Coordinates of C-alpha atoms in Angstrom, one line a residue:
M4 CA 29.7 66.5 59.5
V5 CA 26.8 66.7 56.8
A6 CA 29.0 65.1 53.9
W7 CA 30.6 62.9 56.5
L8 CA 27.1 61.6 57.5
N9 CA 25.9 61.0 53.6
R10 CA 28.7 58.4 53.4
F11 CA 26.6 56.2 55.8
P12 CA 25.6 52.9 53.5
D13 CA 21.9 52.5 54.8
I14 CA 20.4 56.0 53.9
P15 CA 16.7 54.9 52.6
V16 CA 16.7 55.0 49.0
S17 CA 13.9 57.2 49.2
V18 CA 16.1 60.1 51.0
D19 CA 18.1 62.0 48.4
L20 CA 20.9 62.8 51.3
I21 CA 21.1 63.7 54.8
D22 CA 20.7 67.7 54.7
Y23 CA 21.7 70.4 57.1
E24 CA 18.7 72.3 59.5
L25 CA 16.7 71.5 56.4
I26 CA 13.3 69.0 56.5
E27 CA 11.1 69.8 53.6
P28 CA 7.4 69.3 54.0
D29 CA 5.3 66.2 52.5
T30 CA 8.9 64.2 51.3
A31 CA 10.9 61.7 52.7
C32 CA 14.1 63.1 54.2
M33 CA 16.6 63.4 56.6
A34 CA 18.6 66.3 58.3
L35 CA 21.1 67.2 60.9
S36 CA 20.3 69.6 63.4
I37 CA 21.9 71.2 65.9
V38 CA 20.6 70.7 69.4
Q39 CA 22.4 73.7 71.0
S40 CA 25.3 75.8 69.7
T41 CA 29.1 74.1 70.4
Y42 CA 30.3 75.1 74.1
I43 CA 33.6 75.1 75.9
V44 CA 33.2 72.4 78.8
E45 CA 37.1 72.3 79.6
R46 CA 40.3 74.9 79.4
Y47 CA 43.7 74.4 79.5
I48 CA 46.3 76.8 80.8
S49 CA 47.9 76.3 77.7
G50 CA 45.1 77.6 75.6
A51 CA 43.9 74.3 74.2
Y52 CA 40.2 73.2 75.1
V53 CA 37.6 70.7 75.1
A54 CA 34.2 71.6 73.1
E55 CA 30.7 69.9 73.0
Y56 CA 28.8 69.6 70.6
Q57 CA 25.6 68.2 70.7
F58 CA 23.2 67.4 67.3
K59 CA 20.2 65.2 66.2
V60 CA 19.6 63.2 63.0
V61 CA 15.9 63.5 62.3
Y62 CA 14.1 61.5 59.6
R63 CA 10.8 62.3 57.8
V64 CA 8.5 59.2 56.6
K65 CA 5.2 58.6 55.8
P66 CA 4.9 55.0 57.4
G67 CA 0.9 54.7 56.6
K68 CA -0.5 52.5 59.2
S69 CA 2.0 50.0 59.5
P70 CA 3.6 49.7 63.0
D71 CA 6.8 47.7 60.9
S72 CA 7.1 50.8 58.8
R73 CA 7.5 53.0 61.9
L74 CA 9.7 50.6 63.6
K75 CA 11.9 50.3 60.4
A76 CA 12.2 54.0 60.7
D77 CA 13.7 53.9 63.8
E78 CA 15.9 50.8 63.5
M79 CA 17.5 52.7 60.3
L80 CA 18.4 56.0 62.8
D81 CA 19.6 53.7 65.4
R82 CA 21.6 51.9 63.0
L83 CA 22.8 55.1 61.6
G84 CA 23.4 56.2 65.6
D85 CA 25.7 53.1 65.6
W86 CA 27.4 54.2 62.8
I87 CA 28.6 57.3 63.8
S88 CA 29.6 56.2 67.2
T89 CA 32.1 53.8 65.4
N90 CA 33.2 55.9 62.8
R91 CA 35.3 59.3 63.2
P92 CA 35.0 62.3 60.4
D93 CA 37.8 64.7 59.9
I94 CA 36.9 67.5 61.8
G95 CA 39.7 69.9 60.6
E96 CA 43.0 70.8 61.4
N97 CA 44.0 71.2 65.1
L98 CA 41.0 69.6 66.2
A99 CA 40.8 65.9 67.5
I100 CA 37.4 63.9 68.5
Q101 CA 37.6 62.7 72.2
E102 CA 33.8 61.1 72.1
L103 CA 31.1 60.7 69.5
E104 CA 28.3 58.8 71.0
Q105 CA 24.4 58.4 70.8
T106 CA 22.9 59.4 73.6
T107 CA 19.0 58.3 73.0
R108 CA 17.8 55.8 70.8
S109 CA 15.6 56.6 67.5
S110 CA 12.1 57.5 69.1
L111 CA 8.9 59.7 67.5
F112 CA 9.4 63.2 67.3
A113 CA 6.2 64.7 65.6
R114 CA 3.3 63.6 63.8
M115 CA 2.0 66.1 60.8
E116 CA -1.1 66.3 59.1
G117 CA -1.1 64.0 56.1
G118 CA 0.2 60.8 58.0
W119 CA 4.1 62.2 58.0
E120 CA 6.1 62.0 61.1
D121 CA 9.5 63.1 62.2
H122 CA 11.5 60.2 64.1
Q123 CA 15.1 61.3 65.9
I124 CA 18.3 60.6 67.5
F125 CA 20.2 62.7 69.6
M126 CA 24.0 62.1 69.5
R127 CA 27.0 64.6 71.2
M128 CA 30.6 64.9 70.1
T129 CA 33.2 65.9 72.3
Y130 CA 36.5 67.3 70.7
K131 CA 39.8 69.0 71.8
V132 CA 40.8 72.2 70.0
N133 CA 44.5 72.7 69.3
P134 CA 45.5 69.4 70.5
G135 CA 49.2 69.7 69.9
K136 CA 49.4 71.9 73.1

């Protein structure tokens, strides 16, 4: 998922890459973070099942006192959410994505000392395991 997310064409130039579960202090960065571990939502008698994977993408930025900078951070995350919702990663053999959607629009998550802020979007992916069965 992280390698696929890094194909998003509008990653800010101040961000090296979208990382996994790692938000560096006092630097512009982005990370995918798991909200809740993957869980099964439906089982089939054949052994196949549908699972749900919830995650969020966090963008740490230092917008200063400009409301416009905060809005740009949210707009970029919403574009990322739209891109995620319309593109499909390869998640592996015998796995088929059923739905991939942004469940919230971007919002401020936290403010830290020094003027740093975390903005976030939440995503949900449902996929079928052993789809050929």
